[in-house]
Amino acid sequence: MANLDKYREYHRLDDDEEDSMPAGEDDMLVHVPEGLKDSWHHITNLDNFFTRIYHFHQKNGFSCMMLSEFFELVQFLFVVIFTTFLFTCVDYDVLFANTFVNHTHFGSIERNKVTLPDAILPQDQCYQRIQKNGWIIFQLVMAAIFWLYRLVKVICNMLNYWEIRTFYIKALKIPTVELCNFTWQEVQQRLISIQREHQMCVHKKELTELDIYHRILRFKNYMVAMVNKSLLPIRFHLPGWGEVIFLTQGLKYNFELILFWGPGSLFQNKWNLHPKYKRAGNRLELAQHLSRTICLIGLANLLLSPLILIWQILYAFFSYAEIIKREPGSLGARRWSLFGRLYLRHFNELEHELQMRLNRGYKPASKYMNSFISPLLTVVAKNIAFFSGSVLAVLITLAVYDEDVLTVQHILTAITILGIVVTISRSFIPDEHMVWNPEQLLQCVLAHIHYMPDHWKGNANASETRNELAELFQYKAVFILEELLSPVITPLILIFCLRHKSLEIIDFFRNFSVEVVGVGDICSFAQLDVRKHGNPQWFSEGQTEASIYQQAENGKTELSLMHFAITNPQWQPPQESSIFIGHLKEKVQQDATNAPSAQLILSETPLAASLLSNASSAAPDDLLSSVLVHPILTASGLPTRDRYFMQPSSTANVAASILASFSNSQLSSRTKSHTGHPNRCPENVPYRSDHSIIDDRWTGPKSLFSYDPSASMSPSDSRHHCASHSNLLSEYANTEMSLHAIYMHEKHQQQSQLPQAVGMWQTASAVREHHMQSGSSLSPDQPPESLPGPSQLPLGGWAESEEEQTQSARKSSIPR
């Protein structure tokens, strides 16, 4: 356990560190209980410590983690040994029956079939083949070195995570068997309370949720920001193909190696940027140094590319060959790309939070992508499926009638290939019951992924929109192909593309790094400061001082702030963030007055009855469906269930009505929470933020969401019940964030279109003044379309609607 001292030793304060401590805490006396001084007091590397605590929770404890790492070692060893055996110890002439094998010495004349032992070479002959092949020996030596490195790393991880296990049991009071019943928010709250007793961080008396997120996601926030600002070279234009995005695991690993923790990186340790990168005076010299580092790492990748390519091919073959044979259509399935995971990720969003959000968006994204069909491709696919299926049916029938058919050469190969062809062809044939509604599907996708470019709005049926979403939601076959090509393409990107962005990278880290007391250097975007990085078109008008260069793209600062506030309801945001949240709440309340009540909106959906009566796992999805469907129902002009007509409502107003009902429920719940009712889940804090509330059982029958725990239960049942309730609250928290994403995007679109409309009216006014000055008579009620000059101005489609009415009147007057 001696190598664990770096996590348990007292951190000596140097002069510069003492100056960086908060005012009033330099003379602070800390009482440390006996027995805890040698364990978790003044931890040196809090980044690693908090990251391991998070991974320990997400990977279900010590046993699961160590078992997974053990099998990773065994898996690597199996791939190397089995591949070497196939190349050197198998006589393929015997296996393919190209060479006759005499079995008479076995005493059985009838034994004329080739067996597996016949095709396996003797051990001595196998060793001789290996010794004669220098390339195989070199690969085995490199594999052995890498495996030993992995073994040492696994042993170190085992010691480190055993210490984390002890921390969970003794400090956090969470037994290993109960770990799966605790959410990360509960673990985080206990971690914050432990800071007051153990003083894990020496620079701060208390930790906040944002401090913990900053330490776990320090480098990840930088990566998200660089993708948001289009700094990394991952977009390329191929002649004859167009724009493509290339980001693989290997390329992402090299980016992180160069920038964060590799030799010559910009960080001098896990939490501090090197001081020389904070000064602008020697930026050119630093850019040249970074360029040389990138070039060296690129050349190292180029030299190792053959070995990496061989490993990628072998690993892909052993991983996907059986799946492709069993389910050929699995290659046509989709997955969120690495670029998509960085593009769609909020600042300060943990991996499990991102994964849950993308999992919810998987089905609507798949339905949207599958809604695009090619009639020509459909006709071709139907005929290929027919011909291949006919031949396959005959071969299977013959094999069933007489099994000797299977002994015919290549008959199994033909059956397998035909089955794959039929499966792939059927994947291109659309469902005959499918309904074409791309706009609604894309809105549903937005509700979960929270980000989409502005030009997607109203263009959901365009192939360009589908192609851009395909960059985020790629085929699994494309993912495998990119990973196979990565060892060859990655060195080229590093040497010829990333190296020329060295100066931009140096400027980015200098301009967007900020030192936080008790945390270290972090990406300034991760502070969620609307004043520094807000966008005026995303509810930040009058609150932000950011230039275009400092603004985050696509409203990422504002959406990330709302996501973090909803995910961590006990977090106390700083003043600027509180002002933004309050301003957004006022806008929601104002827009809610122009929409029907939440009960009326929910009652018009098929599943609203279950939502109003009892909270269920499907209730959040029903809520989103209500928001997306209600504007269509009102715009259609059809009467409601109560036989009256409702005024058309926009999606933003409907979302605002539901969000406003959350706030109203909050007031009711807080009023009743002070009447003396005890909380039956003391460790599971109910989800409450400035803008949301999920009512508990005491809110009353009028609340939208009800929760009815049992009056009496055992402690173990209570713990499981609290965990179930916590999961339900988490679902509704995600639903509230989805509503905020829909609302903020709709209002952003309206605000973006407002300057265009204003410009049109100003043009029309100028034309009107011109005609008035020229003496033309123009009545005040005359519409702008009647002017001779600006007849081509698209002012709301008035001229088109008048022409349609005239044509319909003429058609109605024609006798039939």
Phi, psi and omega in degrees: 000005184294330182285001177267002182297333181293342177263350187237354185281157174287138183269116180286130182270118173278174182298317182291331178286325178295324179292335184272358181284153179298152179297134178092354182250359181287332179255019185288132175263131183245126176270121180248121180299151178296143181092348181248355185294327185263013185247289189229031179265125179059066179284133184289306185255087181288335178300308179295322183296310180293324178296319179291325176298318179294314180295323178300320179288316185288333181261015168067036169097179189294313186297314181296320181295312183292324177295321178295316180292324178297315180289334173296318176297315180295321180296316178297317180296321180295316181299316182293311183292316183293322178294317177298320178298317181294327183275335189238341189244013181238130176267100186286339175295320177288320182295324180268009177063029174278342178238133181285137178247124181273119180253012184293333182287351177274355177086009181231109182288329183286347183279095183239003178272146179280132178251168180298317177301331178294328184271353181265127182287156175297159185298317181296318180294325178295315178298321179297321178297320180293317182293332180279345184255102182293327180295320178293320179297317179298317179295321179294321179295315179296320178295322179294319178297314180296321180294320177295321176299316178296323180296314178298320179295321178295320178296317177297318178297323179297316178294318181294316182284340171293323175294321177295322177299317177296322178297318178298317185285313188272319185270310182277348179060041178241107178295156182297321182290340181260004185298321183292345180269001180251133174279166179294326179297324177291317176298319181296319178296321176292325178295321179294320179290329179295330180302325181291334181265316188264341185051059178298319177262124186280339188270347183225143178286322181229148176258153174245167177301323181292326177298317181293317178297320181299321181286322180287324187248028184302305182283327180296322178296323175298317180297317179297319180293320180292325175291321180296324180267009177055045182269323183283140181280084180238354176256130183223148178252115179261128178301131180081352181241324181104201183277133178231157176244129181232109176214114182242174178299319180293318179293319178296320177299319180291323175303312181292324178297317183287321190267329194243311191226002180274178176295129182079016180286173184280343181260134179277340171207194185289343188229001182229129171287142181299134185305329183292336179279354179268353182253140184272351186295320184248037183295324180292319178294319179293325178295320178295320178296316178295323178297319178295320178297317179297319180295318179295316179293325176296318177294322177297320176297323180294321179290324182271358185300323178299316180295317181294322180295318178298316179297318180298319180294314180296315182295320178294322180295311181291335183274323190247348184298313182293323180293319180294321179293320183281320181227082181300333180289352180295333177292336177275355175288162183246161177212156177286126184288165177298320176297319179297322181292328177279322180292321184270355184280136173285158166295139180060048175241119181289165187297318182290329176293318177295317183296319178297320181292317179289328176297323178291329180273359185293311183295310178297326177293320178295318179296321179295315181293325180283347180286346177272115182237151176251113180303320180295314180295327179296316179297315180297317182295321179298318181288321177297319178297324180294309182295313180295319180294326179294312179297319180297319180297320179295315180297319179293321179297317178296322180292325177290321180292317181215117183290346178294343177299328181291341178281350177295140185299131175068013180288322177293324177297318179295318178298318180295314182295318179296322177297320177294317180298317179297316181296316180294320180296319180293335178292340178268359179264117185288161176290130183290344180263006183289140179256131182275105179212069187294326182298315180293322178295319180293324175296321179293323176297316179300324181301334183255323183272341171073352182225139169198149179297155182296326185284356174287333183296123181081357180237033183294334181271007180273144180292332178296320178296317179297318180295323179289323175292329178296335175292330177270332188232081192266162174293148177295327177297321177294320178299314180296317180297318179296320179293326177290325180277347185302316180301335181270321187276327183302312178301324180293321178294320181294316186284318189257346183241303184294326183298328181279355177258016184300315182294320178296323179293317179299315179295323180297312182291330177286319184280332186242030172243138180221141180267125179248129182297130180084355181236318183107202181275126179229167174290130184296333176298331183288348175286349179058039182269106180294329181295325183269328188227018180280163179244126182301335180275004178236056175067013181253011182295128183083355180245348184247147176245012187283140171280176180299323179294326183274344182285141171282145183278152174062027177066028185293325179296313183292315180293324178294322177298314180295321180296317181292321179294322180284321180290327181240081188294340180270000179288135177261103183290156175293175188299313182299319179292322178296322178296318179296316180296320177295320178296318179295321178297320178296319178296321178297316180296322179294315181289335179292334179291340180265010182232158176297168180292160182297321180297321180291321179297315183290330182289344182271002178258151183300328184257018183291328182300317179292327179292320182285332185269320185209139177284131180224175182293336182270354186298317178300319178295323177296323180296315178295321178298323179297318182294320184281330185273327186302315178301327179290319180296318181288325180288338181286342180081009180280148178288154180279184180297333180269012174067037171222159184267138177254149177291142178301138180235143177279164179297323179297318180293322179294316177298321178296323179296317179293316179296322178295326178294330175298314181295321178295321177294330178298316180297318181295317182291320180292326177296316182281342178288344180264009182267005174103007179285130178282155176271122184278351176235076187296333182271351183248093183293127179300149181287109175219131174226187180294341187234007186210157174201136169249110188296147174266190190291343184265006181288328177115171185287347183273354182286156181288327184233132182237153181223126188230080178287162179289151183289325181219136179202162180289162179301319180293318177295324179296320180295316179292324179292320177296323178295319178296318178295324179296320177296322179295318178296323178296322178298316181288330174296318176296324178294320179296321177294324177297319178296319177296320179297316178297314182297313184292323178292318179297316180292326176295319178296319178296319180290326178290326180279342182297314178300326179293318179294321178298319178296323178295316181292325177295322178296317179296321179295321180295320178295320179298316179296323179297317181288327178294320180290331181276359176093004179288140178275132182214119179287152181296333183271359183290127181289154181299336182292338182281352178290141182290329184284301189267039182293344181269359182289130180277078183265076171077004177077024181294314182298318181296319181292323178294320178295321179295319179295320179296316180295320180294325178293321178294320180293323181291335181279347180282124179292141180258000000 
